[in-house]
C-alpha cells in the first residue's frame, strides 16, 4: 500500500497504529529490495574478454556489489548493487583504476548521440589505420626488398639505404618509418602497460610486449651498427625487426577497424526501434498548439496528432476518430480504428483523422521504450554457454605469456638457437594469441539473434532464454486467447421452459455484467445487441474455475460449468444431452440455475485462430509434442484440439493448477514451454522452462514470460525456436573457430612446424591471423541477419 502524507503533521508510527487498530497487520517491504539498484555503464578501452574479466574482478572487490556482467560486444557493464553500501561513483573509480574509462551515459534512447560517438570512434580508428598503412608499405618494401627474389634479382633499393654499403642508413630509415606507426598504435602500449601494472594483462599487453621486444632489439642492433660493433648487416638483415613491429601494429589496427564496424552492425535492431520514435510532439497549451521536443512531454499533456504524423507517446483518445497503423508493434498491416476512450501507442502512425489524446505514459514508460529496454537488456546478457569462454579468458593472457617465455628459453638454451630465432618465437606467440575471438564468440551472436527476433516481433528477454529455447520438446498452449481468438460469441440459448430465451439471456447478461471473463463478456454483448435491460444484482461472488453466484430480484442465480452445478447439487439431466452435443461441436455450454433449479444453457463459442493449425503442424514437423490446457469441459476441449491437431488435452484445469500440469510433464523429463496470454497464465509461464507470452495479452503475463510474441501469431512460436537453434549453432561455430584458432596457432608460433622440418612462423603472418580471427567471428555472427522466419 502506498501512502502519501504530510510529515510535519503525521508520523509514520501513527499510521501503523491506526492500521493495526483496524485489525490488520503490517508487513514492510523488504529493505534489501528497496536498497538493491541496477546501473548500466558504458566502458571505453576494452579490447578483449580479458579486459571484461579485469573490470568484473575490480568491481566485485567493492563491498555491496551483488552482480556485475560485462559485455565486450556492447562495451557495457550492468551492475546490481546495495545502495546503502556503495555509490555508482565508487564503481566508476574502480573501473578507471584498472585502466578503462567510464563514458557518461547519453540520454535514454538518443540514437543520434550514440551514433555520433560510434562514428567518431570508427573515424579515429580509420585515421590511425591510414597513417599506419602509409608508413608500413615503404617500411616493408625497404626491409624485405633485398630478400625478395625476382627474375632479375632482389627488388631495387636506393643506394644510400642499401644494407650492404649503408647499414646505418638502412636501419635509421626503418626507425623513422616505424615511429609514426607506433604513435598511431599508442593505445596498445598505454592500455597494455596499465593492464600489466594492475596485474590484469590483456590482448593489448600481448601486442605491447611483443612489438616492444622487436623494437628494443632493433634499436639495440641499430646502436651496435652506429658504434661500429657491427660493421654492416649484410646477410643478417633479419636482425632488424622494425618492419615486424610496424606491420603487426598496422594489421591489428586493420582488424580493430573491421571489428568495430562489424560490431556496429550487430546492434542495428536497437537503432531501428529507436528511430521509430518521433522527435517532437504538438501539445495544447492555453488553447494553442505548441510543438515541443519529445523529452519535454509530461504525463497528462493533451497532444494533437494530425493525419500522417506519428503518435509521440502512449495515451487515451479524448477527441476525434481515426485509423492508426500499429504494424511497428503488432505486425498487423491493417490500420486499427481509434475513437474516444481507446488507447494509442507511441510511434504508431495516424493515418487519416485529427485526434487529441491525453498522455498517460511518457519517456522510459512508453511501450516502445520498454521494448527497446527489453532488447537492450537481452543483448547485454550472457548465455550459459558463454561461461566456458569466460573461464578460459580469465587465464588466457597469463598462460600465453608463460608459454611464450618458456618456449623462447627452451629454443635458446635447449634447442641451441640464437637470440634472433628465439625472439621470433616469443613475438609470434604473443601476437597470434587472441582472447578477442573467445570474448566475441557468444555476445555478438546473441546481439544479432535477439535483434533479428525484435525485427520480427519476437522479443527474447535474455541470452539464457535464447539458448534454452532450442531444447523445447513439449509445448503447452492455453486455449482462450491463444489457440482461439479470445473473442467468443453466443451461439445457442436453450431453456427448459421455466423462462423464455430472452429472459434467460437477460438474467445471464445481468449476472455477468460485473465479470471480466471472456465468456461472460460475450453474453453481456449479446444482451446489449438484443437491447435487453440489465437488471440489478447483489452479492456477486466469483467462484474460480467454476462460474459466478449472484442475487437478483431476491432469487439466487448460478451461472457456470457442470462442476458448479454438481457442487450445488443441481440436477442437469434434462439438458445434459444438449450440453454434450454443444460440447462436441466445440462450444462451451454454460448452465444457469434459478433458486437451485436448472433454467437453461447458453452456449458460447470461441473461434480458432487461422494460424493455430498451421503453427501446430509446424511444431510437429520439428518433432515437438503439443498440449492444450483449458478450464473448459473435456468434450469442448477435445473438439478444439481435433480442429488444430493437439496431441495432449488437459481439460477442466483450474487456473492455479496449470503450473502443476507443467510440473507433471517436467517430472517426466520434458523440457516444457508454456504459451499464454492471461493473468491466470502468469504462474504457469513462470513455472515453464520457457514462458512465451502473446503480445496482445496482459502485462502480468508478458512480465512473467521469457519470450514475447508481439504479433500474437502462433507461427512465431516455431520461429522463436528456429531462431534459438540457429543462434546456438552460430555460437558453437564461433567458439569452435576461436578455440581451434588458438589451439593450432599458438603451437605453430612456438615452432612446432619448424621442429618437424617446416617453416618458422613470421610474426607479421601471426599478426594478420590474429586480426582476422576476431573479424571472422563477428562476420559469422552477422550471417544470422539472413535468418528467415516461418511463413
mmCIF file of N, CA and C in Angstrom, residues 562-606:
data_model
loop_
_atom_site.group_PDB
_atom_site.id
_atom_site.type_symbol
_atom_site.label_atom_id
_atom_site.label_comp_id
_atom_site.label_asym_id
_atom_site.label_seq_id
_atom_site.Cartn_x
_atom_site.Cartn_y
_atom_site.Cartn_z
ATOM 1 N N UNK A 562 -20.407 -27.432 -15.526
ATOM 2 C CA UNK A 562 -21.028 -28.623 -14.941
ATOM 3 C C UNK A 562 -20.570 -28.842 -13.496
ATOM 4 N N UNK A 563 -19.319 -28.524 -13.221
ATOM 5 C CA UNK A 563 -18.793 -28.700 -11.864
ATOM 6 C C UNK A 563 -19.568 -27.853 -10.851
ATOM 7 N N UNK A 564 -19.889 -26.636 -11.256
ATOM 8 C CA UNK A 564 -20.627 -25.740 -10.366
ATOM 9 C C UNK A 564 -21.986 -26.333 -10.026
ATOM 10 N N UNK A 565 -22.669 -26.880 -11.037
ATOM 11 C CA UNK A 565 -23.987 -27.481 -10.817
ATOM 12 C C UNK A 565 -23.879 -28.699 -9.882
ATOM 13 N N UNK A 566 -22.859 -29.509 -10.101
ATOM 14 C CA UNK A 566 -22.663 -30.695 -9.254
ATOM 15 C C UNK A 566 -22.369 -30.296 -7.815
ATOM 16 N N UNK A 567 -21.501 -29.281 -7.646
ATOM 17 C CA UNK A 567 -21.148 -28.827 -6.299
ATOM 18 C C UNK A 567 -22.352 -28.303 -5.534
ATOM 19 N N UNK A 568 -23.300 -27.717 -6.272
ATOM 20 C CA UNK A 568 -24.501 -27.143 -5.650
ATOM 21 C C UNK A 568 -25.684 -28.116 -5.671
ATOM 22 N N UNK A 569 -25.397 -29.389 -6.069
ATOM 23 C CA UNK A 569 -26.424 -30.454 -6.097
ATOM 24 C C UNK A 569 -27.637 -30.090 -6.956
ATOM 25 N N UNK A 570 -27.352 -29.480 -8.105
ATOM 26 C CA UNK A 570 -28.417 -29.124 -9.055
ATOM 27 C C UNK A 570 -28.407 -30.132 -10.191
ATOM 28 N N UNK A 571 -29.546 -30.765 -10.444
ATOM 29 C CA UNK A 571 -29.641 -31.780 -11.486
ATOM 30 C C UNK A 571 -29.614 -31.130 -12.865
ATOM 31 N N UNK A 572 -28.810 -31.719 -13.758
ATOM 32 C CA UNK A 572 -28.727 -31.196 -15.128
ATOM 33 C C UNK A 572 -29.159 -32.262 -16.146
ATOM 34 N N UNK A 573 -29.760 -33.335 -15.651
ATOM 35 C CA UNK A 573 -30.079 -34.477 -16.510
ATOM 36 C C UNK A 573 -30.916 -34.105 -17.733
ATOM 37 N N UNK A 574 -31.918 -33.250 -17.536
ATOM 38 C CA UNK A 574 -32.843 -32.965 -18.634
ATOM 39 C C UNK A 574 -32.183 -32.234 -19.797
ATOM 40 N N UNK A 575 -31.055 -31.547 -19.545
ATOM 41 C CA UNK A 575 -30.371 -30.825 -20.634
ATOM 42 C C UNK A 575 -28.953 -31.336 -20.892
ATOM 43 N N UNK A 576 -28.600 -32.457 -20.253
ATOM 44 C CA UNK A 576 -27.222 -32.949 -20.377
ATOM 45 C C UNK A 576 -26.901 -33.388 -21.799
ATOM 46 N N UNK A 577 -27.880 -34.000 -22.489
ATOM 47 C CA UNK A 577 -27.639 -34.438 -23.874
ATOM 48 C C UNK A 577 -27.407 -33.225 -24.775
ATOM 49 N N UNK A 578 -28.180 -32.150 -24.542
ATOM 50 C CA UNK A 578 -27.971 -30.914 -25.308
ATOM 51 C C UNK A 578 -26.570 -30.358 -25.047
ATOM 52 N N UNK A 579 -26.178 -30.405 -23.773
ATOM 53 C CA UNK A 579 -24.869 -29.902 -23.387
ATOM 54 C C UNK A 579 -23.747 -30.680 -24.063
ATOM 55 N N UNK A 580 -23.897 -32.027 -24.083
ATOM 56 C CA UNK A 580 -22.877 -32.874 -24.697
ATOM 57 C C UNK A 580 -22.757 -32.597 -26.195
ATOM 58 N N UNK A 581 -23.903 -32.410 -26.841
ATOM 59 C CA UNK A 581 -23.903 -32.130 -28.288
ATOM 60 C C UNK A 581 -23.186 -30.803 -28.577
ATOM 61 N N UNK A 582 -23.463 -29.798 -27.764
ATOM 62 C CA UNK A 582 -22.815 -28.496 -27.939
ATOM 63 C C UNK A 582 -21.305 -28.607 -27.731
ATOM 64 N N UNK A 583 -20.930 -29.374 -26.718
ATOM 65 C CA UNK A 583 -19.507 -29.534 -26.407
ATOM 66 C C UNK A 583 -18.773 -30.234 -27.542
ATOM 67 N N UNK A 584 -19.413 -31.270 -28.127
ATOM 68 C CA UNK A 584 -18.800 -31.995 -29.247
ATOM 69 C C UNK A 584 -18.568 -31.061 -30.429
ATOM 70 N N UNK A 585 -19.426 -30.063 -30.567
ATOM 71 C CA UNK A 585 -19.301 -29.085 -31.649
ATOM 72 C C UNK A 585 -18.229 -28.028 -31.346
ATOM 73 N N UNK A 586 -17.593 -28.135 -30.180
ATOM 74 C CA UNK A 586 -16.536 -27.190 -29.825
ATOM 75 C C UNK A 586 -17.042 -25.937 -29.142
ATOM 76 N N UNK A 587 -18.289 -25.981 -28.688
ATOM 77 C CA UNK A 587 -18.883 -24.839 -27.994
ATOM 78 C C UNK A 587 -18.796 -25.060 -26.480
ATOM 79 N N UNK A 588 -18.795 -23.961 -25.742
ATOM 80 C CA UNK A 588 -18.733 -24.053 -24.277
ATOM 81 C C UNK A 588 -20.122 -23.824 -23.704
ATOM 82 N N UNK A 589 -20.756 -24.891 -23.141
ATOM 83 C CA UNK A 589 -22.095 -24.721 -22.549
ATOM 84 C C UNK A 589 -21.987 -24.148 -21.130
ATOM 85 N N UNK A 590 -22.797 -23.141 -20.845
ATOM 86 C CA UNK A 590 -22.817 -22.532 -19.510
ATOM 87 C C UNK A 590 -24.222 -22.705 -18.937
ATOM 88 N N UNK A 591 -24.299 -23.367 -17.789
ATOM 89 C CA UNK A 591 -25.589 -23.664 -17.149
ATOM 90 C C UNK A 591 -26.052 -22.471 -16.312
ATOM 91 N N UNK A 592 -27.383 -22.238 -16.330
ATOM 92 C CA UNK A 592 -27.973 -21.189 -15.500
ATOM 93 C C UNK A 592 -29.053 -21.826 -14.625
ATOM 94 N N UNK A 593 -28.952 -21.593 -13.317
ATOM 95 C CA UNK A 593 -29.985 -22.093 -12.399
ATOM 96 C C UNK A 593 -30.594 -20.924 -11.644
ATOM 97 N N UNK A 594 -31.898 -21.077 -11.331
ATOM 98 C CA UNK A 594 -32.624 -20.057 -10.556
ATOM 99 C C UNK A 594 -33.156 -20.735 -9.304
ATOM 100 N N UNK A 595 -32.730 -20.240 -8.144
ATOM 101 C CA UNK A 595 -33.132 -20.843 -6.862
ATOM 102 C C UNK A 595 -32.939 -22.348 -6.874
ATOM 103 N N UNK A 596 -31.702 -22.736 -7.282
ATOM 104 C CA UNK A 596 -31.270 -24.140 -7.255
ATOM 105 C C UNK A 596 -32.034 -25.051 -8.204
ATOM 106 N N UNK A 597 -32.663 -24.487 -9.230
ATOM 107 C CA UNK A 597 -33.324 -25.285 -10.272
ATOM 108 C C UNK A 597 -32.769 -24.888 -11.627
ATOM 109 N N UNK A 598 -32.372 -25.876 -12.418
ATOM 110 C CA UNK A 598 -31.798 -25.606 -13.729
ATOM 111 C C UNK A 598 -32.819 -24.886 -14.604
ATOM 112 N N UNK A 599 -32.393 -23.769 -15.234
ATOM 113 C CA UNK A 599 -33.304 -23.000 -16.081
ATOM 114 C C UNK A 599 -32.934 -23.102 -17.554
ATOM 115 N N UNK A 600 -31.662 -23.372 -17.866
ATOM 116 C CA UNK A 600 -31.271 -23.470 -19.263
ATOM 117 C C UNK A 600 -29.764 -23.439 -19.465
ATOM 118 N N UNK A 601 -29.405 -23.415 -20.735
ATOM 119 C CA UNK A 601 -27.990 -23.393 -21.127
ATOM 120 C C UNK A 601 -27.779 -22.292 -22.157
ATOM 121 N N UNK A 602 -26.697 -21.558 -21.988
ATOM 122 C CA UNK A 602 -26.255 -20.627 -23.031
ATOM 123 C C UNK A 602 -24.890 -21.117 -23.508
ATOM 124 N N UNK A 603 -24.780 -21.382 -24.813
ATOM 125 C CA UNK A 603 -23.523 -21.879 -25.382
ATOM 126 C C UNK A 603 -22.745 -20.735 -26.012
ATOM 127 N N UNK A 604 -21.473 -20.734 -25.753
ATOM 128 C CA UNK A 604 -20.572 -19.704 -26.285
ATOM 129 C C UNK A 604 -19.446 -20.392 -27.048
ATOM 130 N N UNK A 605 -19.108 -19.852 -28.185
ATOM 131 C CA UNK A 605 -18.037 -20.442 -28.990
ATOM 132 C C UNK A 605 -16.946 -19.415 -29.247
ATOM 133 N N UNK A 606 -15.722 -19.855 -29.106
ATOM 134 C CA UNK A 606 -14.561 -19.004 -29.365
ATOM 135 C C UNK A 606 -13.907 -19.492 -30.655
#
